[in-house]
Amino acid sequence: MATELAKQYDPKEAQQRWLHFWNENKFFHSDPDANRKPFTIVIPPPNVTGALHMGHALNNTLQDVLIRWRRMQGYNALWMPGTDHAGIATQAMVERRLAEDEKKTRHDVDRDELVRRIWQWKDQYEKRIIGQLRELGCSCDWERLRFTLDPMCARAVRQTFFQMFKDGLIFRGKRLVNWDTHLQTSVADDETYTEDTKSGFWTFKYQVRGGPGASATGEFIRFSTTRPETMLGDTAVCVHPSDERYKHLIGKTVTIPLVHREIPIIADGLLADPTLGTGCVKVTPAHDPNDYACSQRNPQIGIINILNPDGTINENGGKYKGLDRYKAREAVVADMEALGLFEGKEERIIPLKYSDRSKTPIEPYLSDQWFVKMGDLPAAGGEAPNATPPAANGGLARMAMEAVENGQVKFFPERYKNSYLDWLAEKRDWCISRQLWWGHRIPVWVMMDAAKGSLDEIKARLGRLKELRTKYAQVLVVNTAETEAAKAVGPHGQELTPFRFLACVAPGAEDVERELEAIGFVQDPDVLDTWFSSMLWPHSTLGWPEKTSELAYYYPTNVLVTSRDIITLWVARMVIAGLYNVGKVPFHHVYIHSKILDGFGEGMSKSKGNGIDPLDIIDRYGTDALRFIMVHLSTETQDSKMPVANVCPHCDTLVPVKQEHLSMRTRKVTCPNCKKPFRPGGPWPAADPELPTAKQASDRFDQGRNFANKLWNAARFLLLNLEGYRPGAIRPEELPIEDRWILSRLATTTAAVTEMLEGYKFSEAIRHIYEFTWSEFCDWYVEMSKGRLRDEAGRGTVQRVLVGVLDAILRLVQPVMPFVAESIWQTLNEVAPERSLPLAGIAERSVVIAAWPSFPAAWIDAATEARIARMQELVRNVREVRNRYMVDVKTPLNVSVRCSVSAADDFRALQPFIASLAGVGALHCGPDTTKPRQSATIVHPEFEAYVSLAGLIDPTAEVKRLEKQLAEKVKHLQGTRAKLSNASFVDKAPADVVQQQRDFVVELQNQIQTIESNLKELRHAAQE
RNA sequence: GAUCCCGUGGUCCAGCGGCAACGACGGCCGGUUUACACCCGGGCAACGAUGGUUCGAGUCCAUCCGGGAUCACCA
């Protein structure tokens, strides 16, 4: 009857088997259901280009723990999965491949073709990363898999954009972008890197003029720059307002000799730093972020762009037009020198920004972009109908701040709400356009040159537009506000209505789009920032803007689990979008987990090459081991360091990763054992077909693997002893003390674990489970059960308790270690399908849908726990004595215990356990017990035990040991007495603390007395 | 530069004002009898520095030192 189990748990077999089983049974599928309460989590969608790394493993394990736990609690649990199109990263990957494989740029294929290729790429990599998440055991509802670019999300994006446009929250503005002149595209900050580069540092001077149009004063003003060519686009010279050297020059002007433009000398405390350079700085708003900011503060100076997209100088550069910017630099320097205005050049090392893709220097470049207004809205009125009340008052940022301030959204740990609030408080407008082809195309059509053509043509066009606006008022918004002020002049000198129109079309109105195009509108070529679609994730995945039953049932979701680096980019924006679109926060809780750092305390990243591939860990230690460790290290405070080793692919030696292996691009390590080279492993291996790649390992995961195996073997022990198992009720009051003890501990543990999970204390929860399983159930209860399993009378009961407790352990551990739990559960179901805990009945057909345990508070029995604890103390102490005097376990020891009558009764009742656990032969106990000659003494507050050791003690050595011990005790006693003689301690400390100290003194005195009497005896013996 | 986080045995960590600081890994000693050498028992070993608050500080406050993260910036 006994089902045979292998001696060791085989994670691989279990993983494959149960993933299939769970999937077939649709345990993780959820539909709205009126009888149950929902519990919803949306996954932070991983990037489709990415491979799973440790951060994903941590993030998704924690979500899975929560969702599995709530599912067991009877909630209708939905974990919505999906992936993110991640505009820049994904397009960059495909473009890079295009360049490598076919030596083409995206301009060589066309927009449609590039997008088609990216979709192909996406399908392939989405499959991979979703497969990896499944391997992790994530219990997502895979039937609901979403993608931020799929039709459902696209519709939500269009609807949101349309509404915001209508409400006047989306506007057109200028912004400096990182311009890659080689690829002629803008690149995101995280697609650039900064490298120290040798550069010149030139100093020039301008002649100062008395004021606009006035003549030269004869004075010169000196300034330095690393980019002399930008001088052509300067619109001011700036000094610090309190800089005495230049105060008198403020308001005067200079003329840039090379372009003959007169520009003012202005004061700006934020831009100019008197301690740097000459203290005077040229201002080039179109080509420097700081200067741009300065021009925002001083709009009168203006902005002049001098660059073409290819990095050559444009018509604003006068005679330098057409020159490459570096050629122009040389020319400018030479010309200034010829004019006698060149003061000198130094060589300097400066940090220069490069494009990661073309490896060429970035140029800051001013361009037209779309923005979302975050700050206060202009006074109500105007064209915006303001259909959505939340945005009406303080603007989007304010609205999202309030959701956290008034507790609708709570952060765990709470301190992270500071990052959220601080960032939103800046109310910086959000630039949402990206010069890419992969993403949601901006749904705005532009008519640039409405005023071109004959008067009749213009009239016809404008008339047609007017018709469209009236006819399609519901789905078409035309914004003219931007250019209202700039009246255009028609070909015949007449004043026209604004010459540029921006039309935004609601989703699902393709016919309107075509009609717009027919009268000369062209769709904006840019796409939206990825976060624009990500921010809609909690409601777009549920079907919004349709009023779906899913949206009504699952929204708002319960908790968002993420890492702290996207609190601003993502969390804050989701709150904004949720409130704006649905009128409700997207989630009630935000749990921010720690980060996993490498062995040297640094964050893991692709560029550092210091990641760990979770699949290697799964391969070597099992998924449950990985998950156990992820949960175990999720404490509230610390990020965790994770030292890692490479497993040499030639000889299987573990080669610890050293810091020098990480320095950017170390791609080769030599095995210290077999001296052969290999490539270090990780989630981001470089392409290098020449070398075999190592797998990764880290002994941090031993504990997890060992625990899975421990569970397995505890189950194995039970199954070997379940012959004749009969289900039946368990009533603690009828059970022997050890049973009542383990049930008491189980009830305590279960309550604690539930509470810990409710507070997102993952690490503490798994600690409790681990401790209970290993140190109480396995180490003590299973050992104590062995006698009764052999005994006809007790066997039935103890089997039921063993099965019941194991059942509960499996339920508790399932959220964290589902595979081993299911393996054991299924085996147990074959032998003991009907169990007695927590309720009598047939066990569920899978542990993943089993009920979360909960036990009567009455089972918690402090008196019983104390009695077993006393026995454990005795056993531990006898073991210690045995160890100290090197007594074989096979040699029974005789023990006498002096203790109260009731304690003696307990000890006698527990004698079989004391005998088997500590190898005790005869046990005498009672108040009158005396110390036999030549015995070791165990002193405990409740008893004193003597272990007979005739002939086994070396009196001389023992005297030394006891003297040392005595000295320590005396010292401690003195310290405690001193504390008690301190009047303020006795006065001010709580009574129980004082009493503790008093009890402690008594205890110490007893111990000292015992040691002294033992010493006396031993000294006597030593003399003989 | 601003904000935040963290410094505890050799390594990785717990600790949320009160009996001589919890574990894991490694190293040490010993054992392994009918679940488990991925086992069992035992022992060794630690609060970054200086001040302060308090009867009492690893824990709270300040300063410093060291590490990290985020944001800004370096003419």
Short mmCIF file of N, CA, C and O (backbone and C1' of nucleotides) in Angstrom, two decimals, chain A residues 7-8 224-226 273 276 281 290 415 564 601 635 638 640-641 700 703 706 709-710 713-714 716-717 774 778 783 790 883 890 968 972 982 984-985 988 990 1000, chain B residues 3-7 12-16 18-20 22 24-25 29-32 34-43 55 68-75:
data_model
loop_
_atom_site.label_atom_id
_atom_site.label_comp_id
_atom_site.label_asym_id
_atom_site.label_seq_id
_atom_site.Cartn_x
_atom_site.Cartn_y
_atom_site.Cartn_z
N LYS A 7 14.39 8.88 -2.79
CA LYS A 7 15.03 9.40 -1.60
C LYS A 7 15.23 10.90 -1.66
O LYS A 7 15.33 11.57 -0.66
N GLN A 8 15.32 11.42 -2.87
CA GLN A 8 15.48 12.86 -3.01
C GLN A 8 14.42 13.43 -3.93
O GLN A 8 13.98 12.78 -4.87
N SER A 224 34.22 81.12 -21.57
CA SER A 224 34.84 79.90 -22.07
C SER A 224 33.76 78.94 -22.56
O SER A 224 32.62 79.01 -22.16
N THR A 225 34.20 78.02 -23.44
CA THR A 225 33.26 77.03 -23.96
C THR A 225 34.01 75.81 -24.46
O THR A 225 35.18 75.91 -24.84
N THR A 226 33.33 74.69 -24.48
CA THR A 226 33.91 73.50 -25.10
C THR A 226 33.34 73.29 -26.50
O THR A 226 33.74 72.39 -27.20
N ASP A 273 27.60 80.45 -12.59
CA ASP A 273 28.24 80.16 -11.31
C ASP A 273 29.53 80.96 -11.26
O ASP A 273 30.45 80.71 -12.04
N LEU A 276 33.02 79.27 -11.43
CA LEU A 276 33.46 78.43 -12.54
C LEU A 276 33.93 79.30 -13.70
O LEU A 276 33.30 80.30 -14.03
N VAL A 281 28.90 83.19 -18.82
CA VAL A 281 28.61 82.04 -19.67
C VAL A 281 27.75 82.47 -20.86
O VAL A 281 26.87 83.32 -20.75
N ASN A 290 20.77 73.42 -20.03
CA ASN A 290 20.75 74.48 -19.03
C ASN A 290 20.38 75.82 -19.64
O ASN A 290 19.66 76.62 -19.06
N ARG A 415 7.57 54.47 3.56
CA ARG A 415 8.51 55.55 3.23
C ARG A 415 8.55 55.87 1.74
O ARG A 415 8.92 56.96 1.33
N ARG A 564 11.37 49.94 -6.70
CA ARG A 564 11.27 51.37 -6.42
C ARG A 564 11.65 52.27 -7.58
O ARG A 564 11.26 53.42 -7.64
N GLY A 601 27.54 44.58 -4.07
CA GLY A 601 26.64 45.63 -3.62
C GLY A 601 26.15 46.54 -4.72
O GLY A 601 25.60 47.59 -4.45
N THR A 635 12.73 41.32 2.92
CA THR A 635 12.49 42.01 4.18
C THR A 635 12.21 43.47 3.87
O THR A 635 12.37 43.91 2.74
N GLN A 638 16.39 45.90 3.72
CA GLN A 638 17.64 45.83 2.99
C GLN A 638 17.50 45.33 1.56
O GLN A 638 16.78 44.40 1.30
N SER A 640 19.42 43.08 -1.14
CA SER A 640 20.20 41.87 -0.84
C SER A 640 21.34 41.66 -1.81
O SER A 640 21.15 41.76 -3.01
N LYS A 641 22.47 41.35 -1.24
CA LYS A 641 23.61 41.02 -2.08
C LYS A 641 23.58 39.54 -2.43
O LYS A 641 23.24 38.72 -1.60
N ARG A 700 23.68 30.56 -2.04
CA ARG A 700 22.54 31.13 -1.33
C ARG A 700 21.29 30.27 -1.49
O ARG A 700 20.36 30.35 -0.69
N GLN A 703 19.79 26.60 0.87
CA GLN A 703 18.78 26.52 1.91
C GLN A 703 17.40 26.18 1.33
O GLN A 703 16.66 25.39 1.91
N ASN A 706 17.41 22.56 0.12
CA ASN A 706 17.39 21.66 1.28
C ASN A 706 16.01 21.61 1.92
O ASN A 706 15.57 20.56 2.38
N ASN A 709 13.70 19.47 -0.06
CA ASN A 709 14.04 18.07 0.18
C ASN A 709 13.59 17.61 1.56
O ASN A 709 13.16 16.47 1.73
N LYS A 710 13.67 18.50 2.51
CA LYS A 710 13.25 18.15 3.86
C LYS A 710 11.75 17.85 3.88
O LYS A 710 11.30 16.87 4.48
N ASN A 713 11.12 14.53 2.32
CA ASN A 713 11.48 13.38 3.14
C ASN A 713 10.58 13.23 4.35
O ASN A 713 10.37 12.11 4.81
N ALA A 714 10.06 14.31 4.85
CA ALA A 714 9.08 14.19 5.93
C ALA A 714 7.87 13.45 5.39
O ALA A 714 7.33 12.53 6.03
N ARG A 716 7.89 11.45 2.88
CA ARG A 716 8.32 10.08 2.59
C ARG A 716 8.24 9.23 3.86
O ARG A 716 7.75 8.10 3.84
N PHE A 717 8.68 9.81 4.95
CA PHE A 717 8.61 9.09 6.22
C PHE A 717 7.15 8.73 6.54
O PHE A 717 6.84 7.59 6.93
N TRP A 774 10.63 22.46 10.10
CA TRP A 774 11.91 21.79 10.31
C TRP A 774 12.18 21.57 11.79
O TRP A 774 12.43 20.45 12.25
N CYS A 778 9.54 18.24 12.20
CA CYS A 778 10.49 17.18 11.85
C CYS A 778 11.40 16.81 13.02
O CYS A 778 11.56 15.65 13.35
N GLU A 783 10.00 12.69 15.48
CA GLU A 783 10.81 11.79 16.32
C GLU A 783 9.96 11.21 17.44
O GLU A 783 10.04 10.02 17.76
N ARG A 790 4.77 2.31 16.08
CA ARG A 790 5.02 0.88 16.21
C ARG A 790 4.01 0.21 17.14
O ARG A 790 4.01 -0.99 17.33
N ASN A 883 27.95 15.26 24.52
CA ASN A 883 28.92 15.76 23.56
C ASN A 883 30.21 16.21 24.24
O ASN A 883 31.31 15.95 23.76
N LYS A 890 25.17 5.27 22.01
CA LYS A 890 24.75 3.90 22.32
C LYS A 890 24.85 3.64 23.81
O LYS A 890 24.23 2.69 24.33
N GLU A 968 32.27 33.91 35.02
CA GLU A 968 31.31 34.60 34.17
C GLU A 968 29.99 34.85 34.88
O GLU A 968 29.42 35.93 34.81
N HIS A 972 28.25 38.43 35.82
CA HIS A 972 26.90 38.75 35.37
C HIS A 972 26.00 39.09 36.56
O HIS A 972 25.20 40.03 36.52
N ASN A 982 20.28 50.55 41.35
CA ASN A 982 20.08 51.88 40.77
C ASN A 982 18.63 52.31 40.99
O ASN A 982 17.70 51.73 40.44
N SER A 984 16.84 54.85 40.08
CA SER A 984 16.00 55.32 38.99
C SER A 984 15.51 54.16 38.12
O SER A 984 14.43 54.24 37.55
N PHE A 985 16.32 53.11 38.04
CA PHE A 985 15.85 51.95 37.28
C PHE A 985 14.61 51.35 37.95
O PHE A 985 13.59 51.12 37.32
N LYS A 988 11.64 53.84 37.54
CA LYS A 988 11.10 54.22 36.23
C LYS A 988 10.81 53.06 35.29
O LYS A 988 9.97 53.18 34.39
N PRO A 990 9.34 49.60 33.89
CA PRO A 990 8.09 48.90 34.18
C PRO A 990 8.31 47.78 35.19
O PRO A 990 9.39 47.17 35.23
N PHE A 1000 16.12 36.92 37.93
CA PHE A 1000 17.37 36.54 37.32
C PHE A 1000 18.49 36.43 38.37
O PHE A 1000 19.34 35.54 38.32
P U B 3 18.43 66.99 1.31
"O5'" U B 3 17.52 65.77 0.86
"C5'" U B 3 16.14 65.97 0.58
"C4'" U B 3 15.59 64.74 -0.07
"C3'" U B 3 15.81 63.44 0.69
"O3'" U B 3 14.91 63.28 1.77
"C1'" U B 3 16.35 63.10 -1.57
P C B 4 15.46 62.57 3.10
"O5'" C B 4 15.43 61.03 2.69
"C5'" C B 4 14.21 60.44 2.29
"C4'" C B 4 14.49 59.14 1.59
"C3'" C B 4 15.29 58.11 2.37
"O3'" C B 4 14.54 57.46 3.37
"C1'" C B 4 16.12 58.21 0.19
P C B 5 15.29 56.91 4.68
"O5'" C B 5 15.97 55.59 4.11
"C5'" C B 5 15.18 54.57 3.56
"C4'" C B 5 16.08 53.52 2.96
"C3'" C B 5 17.12 52.94 3.90
"O3'" C B 5 16.56 51.99 4.78
"C1'" C B 5 18.13 53.44 1.85
P C B 6 17.20 51.82 6.24
"O5'" C B 6 18.57 51.09 5.91
"C5'" C B 6 18.56 49.83 5.30
"C4'" C B 6 19.96 49.43 4.94
"C3'" C B 6 20.97 49.45 6.07
"O3'" C B 6 20.82 48.31 6.88
"C1'" C B 6 21.92 50.46 4.18
P G B 7 21.50 48.27 8.32
"O5'" G B 7 22.90 47.74 7.86
"C5'" G B 7 24.02 48.10 8.52
"C4'" G B 7 25.22 47.60 7.80
"C3'" G B 7 26.38 47.45 8.78
"O3'" G B 7 27.40 46.65 8.23
"C1'" G B 7 26.64 49.42 7.50
P C B 12 28.84 39.79 2.63
"O5'" C B 12 27.44 39.04 2.68
"C5'" C B 12 26.89 38.51 1.47
"C4'" C B 12 25.58 37.84 1.77
"C3'" C B 12 24.59 38.68 2.56
"O3'" C B 12 23.96 39.63 1.75
"C1'" C B 12 24.63 36.50 3.44
P C B 13 23.31 40.93 2.40
"O5'" C B 13 22.07 40.26 3.16
"C5'" C B 13 21.48 40.88 4.27
"C4'" C B 13 20.69 39.84 5.01
"C3'" C B 13 20.00 40.34 6.27
"O3'" C B 13 18.74 40.89 5.93
"C1'" C B 13 21.20 38.39 6.79
P A B 14 18.09 41.98 6.85
"O5'" A B 14 17.59 41.13 8.11
"C5'" A B 14 16.49 40.25 7.96
"C4'" A B 14 16.07 39.69 9.28
"C3'" A B 14 15.70 40.69 10.35
"O3'" A B 14 14.41 41.20 10.15
"C1'" A B 14 16.97 38.93 11.27
P G B 15 14.06 42.71 10.47
"O5'" G B 15 14.20 42.77 12.05
"C5'" G B 15 13.40 41.95 12.88
"C4'" G B 15 13.99 41.94 14.28
"C3'" G B 15 13.89 43.31 14.96
"O3'" G B 15 13.61 43.17 16.35
"C1'" G B 15 16.15 42.60 14.88
P C B 16 12.26 43.67 16.89
"O5'" C B 16 12.29 45.24 16.83
"C5'" C B 16 13.04 46.13 17.40
"C4'" C B 16 12.51 47.52 17.18
"C3'" C B 16 11.08 47.80 17.66
"O3'" C B 16 11.06 49.16 18.06
"C1'" C B 16 11.19 48.14 15.33
P G B 18 13.09 46.49 23.38
"O5'" G B 18 13.61 45.97 24.79
"C5'" G B 18 15.01 46.03 25.05
"C4'" G B 18 15.30 45.44 26.40
"C3'" G B 18 14.45 44.23 26.73
"O3'" G B 18 15.23 43.32 27.50
"C1'" G B 18 14.05 45.92 28.32
P C B 19 16.16 42.30 26.75
"O5'" C B 19 15.74 40.96 27.49
"C5'" C B 19 16.77 40.04 27.74
"C4'" C B 19 17.33 40.25 29.11
"C3'" C B 19 18.47 39.28 29.40
"O3'" C B 19 19.32 39.85 30.40
"C1'" C B 19 16.54 38.67 30.65
P A B 20 20.84 39.78 30.22
"O5'" A B 20 21.05 39.15 28.76
"C5'" A B 20 21.39 40.03 27.71
"C4'" A B 20 22.67 39.56 27.06
"C3'" A B 20 22.52 38.26 26.29
"O3'" A B 20 23.41 38.34 25.17
"C1'" A B 20 24.17 37.99 27.91
P C B 22 21.02 34.93 19.54
"O5'" C B 22 19.95 34.83 18.38
"C5'" C B 22 18.57 34.92 18.68
"C4'" C B 22 17.76 34.50 17.49
"C3'" C B 22 18.37 33.37 16.66
"O3'" C B 22 18.09 32.11 17.23
"C1'" C B 22 17.60 35.09 15.23
P A B 24 20.34 27.59 11.07
"O5'" A B 24 20.62 28.10 9.58
"C5'" A B 24 19.61 27.97 8.59
"C4'" A B 24 20.12 28.54 7.29
"C3'" A B 24 21.51 28.05 6.88
"O3'" A B 24 21.43 26.81 6.21
"C1'" A B 24 21.44 30.39 6.73
P C B 25 22.62 25.79 6.34
"O5'" C B 25 23.79 26.49 5.51
"C5'" C B 25 23.69 26.59 4.10
"C4'" C B 25 24.87 27.36 3.56
"C3'" C B 25 26.24 26.83 3.96
"O3'" C B 25 26.64 25.73 3.18
"C1'" C B 25 26.20 29.16 4.26
P C B 29 37.70 18.88 13.00
"O5'" C B 29 36.86 18.56 14.32
"C5'" C B 29 37.46 18.65 15.60
"C4'" C B 29 36.45 18.29 16.65
"C3'" C B 29 35.73 16.96 16.44
"O3'" C B 29 36.52 15.85 16.85
"C1'" C B 29 34.16 18.62 17.01
P G B 30 36.35 14.52 16.03
"O5'" G B 30 34.86 14.08 16.39
"C5'" G B 30 34.61 13.49 17.65
"C4'" G B 30 33.14 13.42 17.90
"C3'" G B 30 32.33 12.44 17.07
"O3'" G B 30 32.54 11.10 17.44
"C1'" G B 30 31.14 14.46 17.29
P G B 31 32.35 9.97 16.32
"O5'" G B 31 30.79 9.93 16.14
"C5'" G B 31 29.95 9.65 17.23
"C4'" G B 31 28.52 9.92 16.88
"C3'" G B 31 27.91 9.01 15.84
"O3'" G B 31 27.54 7.78 16.43
"C1'" G B 31 27.27 11.25 15.43
P U B 32 27.22 6.55 15.55
"O5'" U B 32 25.80 7.01 15.02
"C5'" U B 32 25.08 6.19 14.16
"C4'" U B 32 24.12 7.01 13.34
"C3'" U B 32 23.95 6.48 11.93
"O3'" U B 32 22.92 5.51 11.90
"C1'" U B 32 24.37 8.80 11.84
P U B 34 18.63 1.61 10.77
"O5'" U B 34 17.30 2.49 10.77
"C5'" U B 34 16.83 2.99 9.54
"C4'" U B 34 15.41 2.60 9.37
"C3'" U B 34 14.39 3.63 9.82
"O3'" U B 34 14.28 4.69 8.89
"C1'" U B 34 13.70 1.55 10.58
P A B 35 13.83 6.11 9.39
"O5'" A B 35 13.84 6.84 7.99
"C5'" A B 35 12.90 6.49 6.98
"C4'" A B 35 12.86 7.60 5.97
"C3'" A B 35 14.19 8.34 5.83
"O3'" A B 35 14.99 7.73 4.85
"C1'" A B 35 12.44 9.89 6.24
P C B 36 16.59 7.73 5.07
"O5'" C B 36 17.02 9.22 4.70
"C5'" C B 36 16.85 9.69 3.37
"C4'" C B 36 16.96 11.19 3.36
"C3'" C B 36 18.26 11.74 3.91
"O3'" C B 36 19.26 11.78 2.91
"C1'" C B 36 16.42 12.94 4.81
P A B 37 20.64 11.03 3.09
"O5'" A B 37 21.78 12.11 3.37
"C5'" A B 37 21.57 13.51 3.13
"C4'" A B 37 22.93 14.19 3.20
"C3'" A B 37 23.94 13.73 2.15
"O3'" A B 37 24.74 14.82 1.78
"C1'" A B 37 24.83 13.34 4.27
P C B 38 24.38 15.62 0.54
"O5'" C B 38 23.25 16.60 1.14
"C5'" C B 38 23.53 17.97 1.57
"C4'" C B 38 22.19 18.57 1.91
"C3'" C B 38 21.34 17.55 2.65
"O3'" C B 38 21.02 17.89 3.99
"C1'" C B 38 20.30 18.22 0.56
P C B 39 20.64 18.80 4.89
"O5'" C B 39 20.10 17.85 6.05
"C5'" C B 39 19.01 16.98 5.83
"C4'" C B 39 19.11 15.86 6.84
"C3'" C B 39 19.50 16.28 8.24
"O3'" C B 39 18.41 16.86 8.93
"C1'" C B 39 20.70 14.35 7.65
P C B 40 18.65 18.01 9.99
"O5'" C B 40 19.23 17.17 11.21
"C5'" C B 40 18.44 16.18 11.83
"C4'" C B 40 19.22 15.55 12.94
"C3'" C B 40 19.92 16.51 13.87
"O3'" C B 40 19.04 17.07 14.81
"C1'" C B 40 21.40 14.77 13.30
P G B 41 19.35 18.56 15.33
"O5'" G B 41 20.49 18.31 16.41
"C5'" G B 41 20.23 17.50 17.54
"C4'" G B 41 21.49 17.28 18.30
"C3'" G B 41 22.30 18.51 18.64
"O3'" G B 41 21.75 19.24 19.72
"C1'" G B 41 23.75 16.84 17.86
P G B 42 21.97 20.80 19.84
"O5'" G B 42 23.53 20.90 20.15
"C5'" G B 42 24.03 20.42 21.39
"C4'" G B 42 25.53 20.48 21.40
"C3'" G B 42 26.13 21.86 21.19
"O3'" G B 42 26.10 22.62 22.37
"C1'" G B 42 27.29 20.29 19.88
P G B 43 26.04 24.21 22.28
"O5'" G B 43 27.53 24.60 21.87
"C5'" G B 43 28.59 24.56 22.82
"C4'" G B 43 29.91 24.67 22.12
"C3'" G B 43 30.19 26.04 21.49
"O3'" G B 43 30.76 26.93 22.42
"C1'" G B 43 30.57 24.37 19.88
P C B 55 15.81 59.00 32.75
"O5'" C B 55 16.59 57.66 33.12
"C5'" C B 55 17.45 57.62 34.26
"C4'" C B 55 17.83 56.18 34.53
"C3'" C B 55 18.32 55.41 33.34
"O3'" C B 55 19.70 55.62 33.12
"C1'" C B 55 16.69 54.13 34.44
P G B 68 29.32 52.14 -4.21
"O5'" G B 68 27.74 51.98 -4.24
"C5'" G B 68 27.17 50.71 -4.44
"C4'" G B 68 25.70 50.76 -4.13
"C3'" G B 68 24.85 51.69 -4.98
"O3'" G B 68 24.62 51.16 -6.26
"C1'" G B 68 24.19 51.87 -2.72
P A B 69 24.27 52.14 -7.47
"O5'" A B 69 22.78 52.56 -7.12
"C5'" A B 69 21.73 51.61 -7.24
"C4'" A B 69 20.44 52.25 -6.82
"C3'" A B 69 20.02 53.47 -7.61
"O3'" A B 69 19.39 53.11 -8.82
"C1'" A B 69 19.80 53.92 -5.31
P U B 70 19.54 54.08 -10.09
"O5'" U B 70 18.54 55.26 -9.72
"C5'" U B 70 17.14 55.01 -9.65
"C4'" U B 70 16.44 56.23 -9.10
"C3'" U B 70 16.70 57.53 -9.86
"O3'" U B 70 15.88 57.64 -11.01
"C1'" U B 70 16.97 57.92 -7.55
P C B 71 16.53 58.30 -12.30
"O5'" C B 71 16.46 59.86 -11.96
"C5'" C B 71 15.20 60.49 -11.75
"C4'" C B 71 15.39 61.82 -11.08
"C3'" C B 71 16.31 62.81 -11.79
"O3'" C B 71 15.70 63.43 -12.90
"C1'" C B 71 16.83 62.79 -9.50
P A B 72 16.68 63.91 -14.09
"O5'" A B 72 17.49 65.11 -13.44
"C5'" A B 72 16.88 66.39 -13.30
"C4'" A B 72 17.76 67.29 -12.48
"C3'" A B 72 19.04 67.78 -13.15
"O3'" A B 72 18.79 68.82 -14.07
"C1'" A B 72 19.53 67.10 -10.96
P C B 73 19.60 68.80 -15.43
"O5'" C B 73 21.09 69.16 -14.98
"C5'" C B 73 21.38 70.50 -14.56
"C4'" C B 73 22.72 70.55 -13.88
"C3'" C B 73 23.94 70.30 -14.76
"O3'" C B 73 24.28 71.42 -15.56
"C1'" C B 73 24.18 69.11 -12.75
P C B 74 25.06 71.17 -16.91
"O5'" C B 74 26.55 71.07 -16.39
"C5'" C B 74 27.18 72.19 -15.76
"C4'" C B 74 28.51 71.76 -15.22
"C3'" C B 74 29.47 71.14 -16.23
"O3'" C B 74 30.14 72.11 -17.02
"C1'" C B 74 29.41 69.80 -14.30
P A B 75 30.42 71.80 -18.51
"O5'" A B 75 30.76 73.20 -19.15
"C5'" A B 75 30.47 73.38 -20.53
"C4'" A B 75 30.49 74.85 -20.79
"C3'" A B 75 31.84 75.52 -20.55
"O3'" A B 75 32.65 75.41 -21.69
"C1'" A B 75 30.12 76.76 -19.50
#
